[in-house]
Amino acid sequence: MTTIDHRLLQVRARIARACAQHGRDPAGVALLAVSKTMSPAAVREAVHAGQRAFGENYVQEGVDKIAALRALGCTGLQWHYIGALQSNKTRAVAEHFDWVHGIERLAIAQRLSAQRPPGLAPLQVCIQVNLDGGRNKAGVSAPEALALAQQLLELPRLRLRGLMCIPEPLPDFAAQCALFGQLRALLAQLQAAWPPGAAALDTLSMGMSADLEAAVASGSTLVRVGSAIFGPRA
Ligand SMILES: *Cc1c(COP(=O)(O)O)cnc(C)c1O
């Protein structure tokens, strides 16, 4: 068994254990393997171990890797853009990725919608919320998230699926849960105001290698895990 195989099993076991402890169905927690800085060969190993969804932080690296995996014969993968996004890079993301997790500006969302090729499914997006003022100050405040969500409804080629956060490292499980619980409450608020018939707001993108248990305990539906699967980044 390769290291990536083994680590993937360990991560899936962590998710399953957290689900069992908190009365959740493991089918309700998707695993996004964050492959930034990792080689196409490493991604292929994860594919061979059954992983399908991958997250990338840098546009050109991601676009190149998507092409490389296709050339290696790996098809049917789902690619999530989880990094910061400048307006001059939106076209490449709209053309190559399935999801974008860090939406924080209407202007970027408008470009993504306009540039999404007609032959592809709408781009699935999450609004990034900044609940603790940390990590490069990326993300919008809770009230801004509610307003931005309404504006995204007007964009035909985007589907808002939920909220995402990248908290500062917190000292313990209780503090992590308190922070993640705020994102869950905000999603509930948004769901209550959501028009019937609009695409389901079903995604809480929260939890990474160090805090996925607290995220699962707090209702995460998608954990973004890098180093626990691929090993430490250079
Ligand atoms: C790098 C990254 C991750 C994964 O972090 P790990 O600690 O390696 O699991 C998750 N989400 C985002 C947005 C990232 O940039």
mmCIF file of C-alpha atoms and ligand atoms in Angstrom:
data_model
loop_
_atom_site.group_PDB
_atom_site.id
_atom_site.type_symbol
_atom_site.label_atom_id
_atom_site.label_comp_id
_atom_site.label_asym_id
_atom_site.label_seq_id
_atom_site.Cartn_x
_atom_site.Cartn_y
_atom_site.Cartn_z
ATOM 1 C CA MET A 1 0.000 0.000 0.000
ATOM 2 C CA THR A 2 1.383 3.417 -0.931
ATOM 3 C CA THR A 3 1.588 6.248 1.516
ATOM 4 C CA ILE A 4 -1.193 8.213 -0.172
ATOM 5 C CA ASP A 5 -3.480 5.154 -0.113
ATOM 6 C CA HIS A 6 -2.765 4.694 3.534
ATOM 7 C CA ARG A 7 -3.235 8.331 4.447
ATOM 8 C CA LEU A 8 -6.522 8.494 2.550
ATOM 9 C CA LEU A 9 -7.786 5.517 4.531
ATOM 10 C CA GLN A 10 -6.747 7.240 7.736
ATOM 11 C CA VAL A 11 -8.536 10.459 6.790
ATOM 12 C CA ARG A 12 -11.690 8.584 5.807
ATOM 13 C CA ALA A 13 -11.517 6.774 9.151
ATOM 14 C CA ARG A 14 -11.192 10.095 10.999
ATOM 15 C CA ILE A 15 -14.285 11.397 9.205
ATOM 16 C CA ALA A 16 -16.209 8.182 9.908
ATOM 17 C CA ARG A 17 -15.251 8.254 13.588
ATOM 18 C CA ALA A 18 -16.284 11.900 13.953
ATOM 19 C CA CYS A 19 -19.587 11.144 12.216
ATOM 20 C CA ALA A 20 -20.242 8.210 14.565
ATOM 21 C CA GLN A 21 -19.472 10.349 17.603
ATOM 22 C CA HIS A 22 -21.776 13.143 16.510
ATOM 23 C CA GLY A 23 -24.663 11.156 15.055
ATOM 24 C CA ARG A 24 -23.990 12.036 11.445
ATOM 25 C CA ASP A 25 -24.198 9.962 8.272
ATOM 26 C CA PRO A 26 -20.709 9.796 6.690
ATOM 27 C CA ALA A 27 -22.385 10.089 3.283
ATOM 28 C CA GLY A 28 -23.164 13.687 4.256
ATOM 29 C CA VAL A 29 -19.502 14.693 4.535
ATOM 30 C CA ALA A 30 -17.634 14.982 1.219
ATOM 31 C CA LEU A 31 -13.853 14.758 1.218
ATOM 32 C CA LEU A 32 -12.034 17.275 -0.955
ATOM 33 C CA ALA A 33 -8.379 16.283 -1.410
ATOM 34 C CA VAL A 34 -6.363 19.515 -1.538
ATOM 35 C CA SER A 35 -3.622 18.787 -4.065
ATOM 36 C CA LYS A 36 -1.965 22.226 -4.333
ATOM 37 C CA THR A 37 1.810 21.925 -4.899
ATOM 38 C CA MET A 38 1.438 18.140 -5.387
ATOM 39 C CA SER A 39 2.445 16.436 -8.649
ATOM 40 C CA PRO A 40 -0.006 14.936 -11.142
ATOM 41 C CA ALA A 41 1.466 11.532 -10.215
ATOM 42 C CA ALA A 42 0.482 12.085 -6.579
ATOM 43 C CA VAL A 43 -3.044 13.034 -7.633
ATOM 44 C CA ARG A 44 -3.215 9.911 -9.789
ATOM 45 C CA GLU A 45 -2.299 7.804 -6.771
ATOM 46 C CA ALA A 46 -5.204 9.324 -4.882
ATOM 47 C CA VAL A 47 -7.502 8.671 -7.862
ATOM 48 C CA HIS A 48 -6.446 5.043 -7.883
ATOM 49 C CA ALA A 49 -7.326 4.923 -4.192
ATOM 50 C CA GLY A 50 -10.862 6.052 -5.037
ATOM 51 C CA GLN A 51 -10.636 9.828 -4.556
ATOM 52 C CA ARG A 52 -12.528 11.934 -7.121
ATOM 53 C CA ALA A 53 -12.680 15.547 -5.853
ATOM 54 C CA PHE A 54 -9.547 17.703 -5.746
ATOM 55 C CA GLY A 55 -8.864 21.259 -4.596
ATOM 56 C CA GLU A 56 -6.324 23.663 -6.082
ATOM 57 C CA ASN A 57 -5.193 27.103 -4.883
ATOM 58 C CA TYR A 58 -3.256 28.495 -7.836
ATOM 59 C CA VAL A 59 -4.970 28.988 -11.182
ATOM 60 C CA GLN A 60 -2.206 28.071 -13.612
ATOM 61 C CA GLU A 61 -0.995 25.136 -11.535
ATOM 62 C CA GLY A 62 -4.564 23.865 -11.326
ATOM 63 C CA VAL A 63 -5.289 24.242 -15.043
ATOM 64 C CA ASP A 64 -2.040 22.438 -15.909
ATOM 65 C CA LYS A 65 -2.794 19.642 -13.441
ATOM 66 C CA ILE A 66 -6.326 19.154 -14.767
ATOM 67 C CA ALA A 67 -4.858 18.677 -18.267
ATOM 68 C CA ALA A 68 -2.094 16.409 -16.959
ATOM 69 C CA LEU A 69 -4.561 14.110 -15.185
ATOM 70 C CA ARG A 70 -6.693 13.881 -18.308
ATOM 71 C CA ALA A 71 -3.555 12.963 -20.285
ATOM 72 C CA LEU A 72 -2.844 10.265 -17.683
ATOM 73 C CA GLY A 73 -6.263 8.780 -18.421
ATOM 74 C CA CYS A 74 -7.950 9.928 -15.197
ATOM 75 C CA THR A 75 -11.412 11.184 -16.134
ATOM 76 C CA GLY A 76 -14.571 11.910 -14.190
ATOM 77 C CA LEU A 77 -12.730 14.018 -11.614
ATOM 78 C CA GLN A 78 -14.225 17.063 -9.914
ATOM 79 C CA TRP A 79 -12.021 20.147 -9.546
ATOM 80 C CA HIS A 80 -12.537 22.823 -6.902
ATOM 81 C CA TYR A 81 -10.783 26.183 -6.973
ATOM 82 C CA ILE A 82 -10.154 27.151 -3.344
ATOM 83 C CA GLY A 83 -7.574 29.956 -3.642
ATOM 84 C CA ALA A 84 -7.780 33.721 -3.954
ATOM 85 C CA LEU A 85 -9.088 34.863 -7.321
ATOM 86 C CA GLN A 86 -8.124 38.006 -9.235
ATOM 87 C CA SER A 87 -10.225 39.290 -12.117
ATOM 88 C CA ASN A 88 -7.588 38.520 -14.765
ATOM 89 C CA LYS A 89 -7.742 34.807 -13.823
ATOM 90 C CA THR A 90 -11.493 34.292 -13.785
ATOM 91 C CA ARG A 91 -11.743 33.003 -17.364
ATOM 92 C CA ALA A 92 -9.363 30.090 -16.766
ATOM 93 C CA VAL A 93 -11.279 29.138 -13.621
ATOM 94 C CA ALA A 94 -14.673 29.423 -15.348
ATOM 95 C CA GLU A 95 -13.457 27.202 -18.185
ATOM 96 C CA HIS A 96 -11.714 24.479 -16.210
ATOM 97 C CA PHE A 97 -13.106 24.103 -12.691
ATOM 98 C CA ASP A 98 -16.407 22.713 -11.363
ATOM 99 C CA TRP A 99 -16.535 24.615 -8.074
ATOM 100 C CA VAL A 100 -15.177 27.875 -6.612
ATOM 101 C CA HIS A 101 -15.129 28.142 -2.808
ATOM 102 C CA GLY A 102 -13.813 31.644 -2.164
ATOM 103 C CA ILE A 103 -16.415 34.007 -3.621
ATOM 104 C CA GLU A 104 -16.188 37.347 -1.824
ATOM 105 C CA ARG A 105 -16.831 39.998 -4.490
ATOM 106 C CA LEU A 106 -19.796 40.473 -6.802
ATOM 107 C CA ALA A 107 -17.553 41.693 -9.653
ATOM 108 C CA ILE A 108 -15.595 38.423 -9.658
ATOM 109 C CA ALA A 109 -18.801 36.390 -9.542
ATOM 110 C CA GLN A 110 -20.234 38.363 -12.478
ATOM 111 C CA ARG A 111 -17.133 37.641 -14.550
ATOM 112 C CA LEU A 112 -17.239 33.929 -13.683
ATOM 113 C CA SER A 113 -20.893 33.730 -14.710
ATOM 114 C CA ALA A 114 -20.296 35.595 -17.978
ATOM 115 C CA GLN A 115 -17.242 33.469 -18.814
ATOM 116 C CA ARG A 116 -18.682 30.062 -17.919
ATOM 117 C CA PRO A 117 -18.832 28.127 -21.214
ATOM 118 C CA PRO A 118 -22.390 27.263 -22.293
ATOM 119 C CA GLY A 119 -21.537 23.584 -22.735
ATOM 120 C CA LEU A 120 -20.624 23.142 -19.074
ATOM 121 C CA ALA A 121 -22.875 22.840 -16.025
ATOM 122 C CA PRO A 122 -23.233 26.057 -14.022
ATOM 123 C CA LEU A 123 -20.254 26.799 -11.784
ATOM 124 C CA GLN A 124 -20.992 25.708 -8.207
ATOM 125 C CA VAL A 125 -19.868 28.355 -5.714
ATOM 126 C CA CYS A 126 -19.565 29.088 -2.009
ATOM 127 C CA ILE A 127 -19.242 32.490 -0.384
ATOM 128 C CA GLN A 128 -16.173 32.812 1.806
ATOM 129 C CA VAL A 129 -17.028 34.263 5.207
ATOM 130 C CA ASN A 130 -14.481 35.806 7.520
ATOM 131 C CA LEU A 131 -15.660 35.173 11.078
ATOM 132 C CA ASP A 132 -12.441 35.904 12.965
ATOM 133 C CA GLY A 133 -10.690 38.630 10.984
ATOM 134 C CA GLY A 134 -7.845 36.291 10.129
ATOM 135 C CA ARG A 135 -5.938 34.709 7.236
ATOM 136 C CA ASN A 136 -5.169 37.653 4.932
ATOM 137 C CA LYS A 137 -8.561 39.158 5.777
ATOM 138 C CA ALA A 138 -10.112 37.173 2.927
ATOM 139 C CA GLY A 139 -13.867 36.695 3.020
ATOM 140 C CA VAL A 140 -16.898 38.856 3.764
ATOM 141 C CA SER A 141 -18.670 39.612 7.045
ATOM 142 C CA ALA A 142 -21.864 37.752 7.956
ATOM 143 C CA PRO A 143 -24.185 40.623 6.917
ATOM 144 C CA GLU A 144 -22.253 41.043 3.663
ATOM 145 C CA ALA A 145 -22.624 37.326 2.962
ATOM 146 C CA LEU A 146 -26.422 37.591 3.203
ATOM 147 C CA ALA A 147 -26.466 40.525 0.777
ATOM 148 C CA LEU A 148 -23.997 38.938 -1.660
ATOM 149 C CA ALA A 149 -26.028 35.709 -1.715
ATOM 150 C CA GLN A 150 -29.087 37.590 -2.974
ATOM 151 C CA GLN A 151 -27.012 39.203 -5.722
ATOM 152 C CA LEU A 152 -25.619 35.836 -6.841
ATOM 153 C CA LEU A 153 -29.183 34.664 -7.515
ATOM 154 C CA GLU A 154 -29.185 36.990 -10.533
ATOM 155 C CA LEU A 155 -26.187 35.296 -12.176
ATOM 156 C CA PRO A 156 -27.432 32.594 -14.558
ATOM 157 C CA ARG A 157 -24.237 30.544 -14.873
ATOM 158 C CA LEU A 158 -23.444 30.308 -11.140
ATOM 159 C CA ARG A 159 -25.163 28.228 -8.473
ATOM 160 C CA LEU A 160 -24.627 29.310 -4.921
ATOM 161 C CA ARG A 161 -24.277 26.124 -2.861
ATOM 162 C CA GLY A 162 -23.299 27.465 0.541
ATOM 163 C CA LEU A 163 -20.601 29.002 2.698
ATOM 164 C CA MET A 164 -16.920 28.411 3.322
ATOM 165 C CA CYS A 165 -14.451 29.579 5.949
ATOM 166 C CA ILE A 166 -10.730 29.305 6.693
ATOM 167 C CA PRO A 167 -10.337 30.179 10.374
ATOM 168 C CA GLU A 168 -7.119 31.051 12.106
ATOM 169 C CA PRO A 169 -5.728 28.024 13.951
ATOM 170 C CA LEU A 170 -7.601 27.694 17.251
ATOM 171 C CA PRO A 171 -6.233 26.118 20.421
ATOM 172 C CA ASP A 172 -8.797 23.421 21.104
ATOM 173 C CA PHE A 173 -11.838 21.507 19.948
ATOM 174 C CA ALA A 174 -14.334 23.705 21.800
ATOM 175 C CA ALA A 175 -12.972 26.902 20.253
ATOM 176 C CA GLN A 176 -12.984 25.304 16.784
ATOM 177 C CA CYS A 177 -16.592 24.188 17.252
ATOM 178 C CA ALA A 178 -17.640 27.653 18.412
ATOM 179 C CA LEU A 179 -16.227 29.212 15.253
ATOM 180 C CA PHE A 180 -17.614 26.556 12.895
ATOM 181 C CA GLY A 181 -20.980 26.787 14.649
ATOM 182 C CA GLN A 182 -21.189 30.440 13.588
ATOM 183 C CA LEU A 183 -20.880 29.453 9.932
ATOM 184 C CA ARG A 184 -23.539 26.795 10.363
ATOM 185 C CA ALA A 185 -25.900 29.320 11.966
ATOM 186 C CA LEU A 186 -25.282 31.763 9.137
ATOM 187 C CA LEU A 187 -26.117 29.105 6.549
ATOM 188 C CA ALA A 188 -29.358 28.358 8.420
ATOM 189 C CA GLN A 189 -30.213 32.064 8.315
ATOM 190 C CA LEU A 190 -29.520 32.154 4.596
ATOM 191 C CA GLN A 191 -31.579 29.002 3.963
ATOM 192 C CA ALA A 192 -34.548 30.553 5.781
ATOM 193 C CA ALA A 193 -34.461 33.537 3.418
ATOM 194 C CA TRP A 194 -33.806 31.516 0.273
ATOM 195 C CA PRO A 195 -36.408 31.521 -2.514
ATOM 196 C CA PRO A 196 -38.211 28.219 -3.011
ATOM 197 C CA GLY A 197 -37.109 26.641 -6.276
ATOM 198 C CA ALA A 198 -33.573 28.030 -6.157
ATOM 199 C CA ALA A 199 -30.700 25.506 -6.093
ATOM 200 C CA ALA A 200 -30.262 23.906 -2.686
ATOM 201 C CA LEU A 201 -28.009 25.707 -0.237
ATOM 202 C CA ASP A 202 -26.557 22.493 1.096
ATOM 203 C CA THR A 203 -22.837 23.104 1.525
ATOM 204 C CA LEU A 204 -20.766 24.044 4.544
ATOM 205 C CA SER A 205 -17.162 23.968 3.313
ATOM 206 C CA MET A 206 -15.205 23.895 6.553
ATOM 207 C CA GLY A 207 -12.535 21.766 8.210
ATOM 208 C CA MET A 208 -8.936 21.002 7.171
ATOM 209 C CA SER A 209 -6.319 18.460 8.280
ATOM 210 C CA ALA A 210 -5.986 19.910 11.775
ATOM 211 C CA ASP A 211 -9.641 20.569 12.635
ATOM 212 C CA LEU A 212 -11.813 18.252 10.560
ATOM 213 C CA GLU A 213 -13.294 16.538 13.648
ATOM 214 C CA ALA A 214 -14.604 19.845 15.017
ATOM 215 C CA ALA A 215 -15.913 20.753 11.567
ATOM 216 C CA VAL A 216 -17.792 17.441 11.259
ATOM 217 C CA ALA A 217 -19.161 17.886 14.783
ATOM 218 C CA SER A 218 -20.376 21.341 13.726
ATOM 219 C CA GLY A 219 -22.187 20.281 10.562
ATOM 220 C CA SER A 220 -19.540 20.487 7.835
ATOM 221 C CA THR A 221 -20.659 18.876 4.581
ATOM 222 C CA LEU A 222 -17.262 19.177 2.861
ATOM 223 C CA VAL A 223 -13.847 18.998 4.483
ATOM 224 C CA ARG A 224 -10.823 20.256 2.563
ATOM 225 C CA VAL A 225 -7.858 18.086 3.478
ATOM 226 C CA GLY A 226 -4.350 18.463 2.074
ATOM 227 C CA SER A 227 -1.362 17.512 4.196
ATOM 228 C CA ALA A 228 -3.105 14.635 5.999
ATOM 229 C CA ILE A 229 -3.520 12.973 2.577
ATOM 230 C CA PHE A 230 -0.469 14.062 0.587
ATOM 231 C CA GLY A 231 2.012 14.718 3.382
ATOM 232 C CA PRO A 232 3.615 18.048 4.272
ATOM 233 C CA ARG A 233 3.966 20.662 1.531
ATOM 234 C CA ALA A 234 7.452 21.897 0.608
HETATM 235 C C1 LIG B 1 -4.217 24.373 1.779
HETATM 236 C C2 LIG B 1 -5.674 24.497 2.053
HETATM 237 C C3 LIG B 1 -6.396 23.467 2.671
HETATM 238 C C4 LIG B 1 -5.769 22.190 3.177
HETATM 239 O O1 LIG B 1 -4.952 22.452 4.268
HETATM 240 P P1 LIG B 1 -4.292 21.236 5.110
HETATM 241 O O2 LIG B 1 -3.976 21.854 6.409
HETATM 242 O O3 LIG B 1 -3.084 20.811 4.341
HETATM 243 O O4 LIG B 1 -5.304 20.161 5.206
HETATM 244 C C5 LIG B 1 -7.764 23.636 2.830
HETATM 245 N N1 LIG B 1 -8.404 24.738 2.411
HETATM 246 C C6 LIG B 1 -7.742 25.756 1.811
HETATM 247 C C7 LIG B 1 -8.504 26.946 1.360
HETATM 248 C C8 LIG B 1 -6.363 25.671 1.630
HETATM 249 O O5 LIG B 1 -5.732 26.695 1.063
#
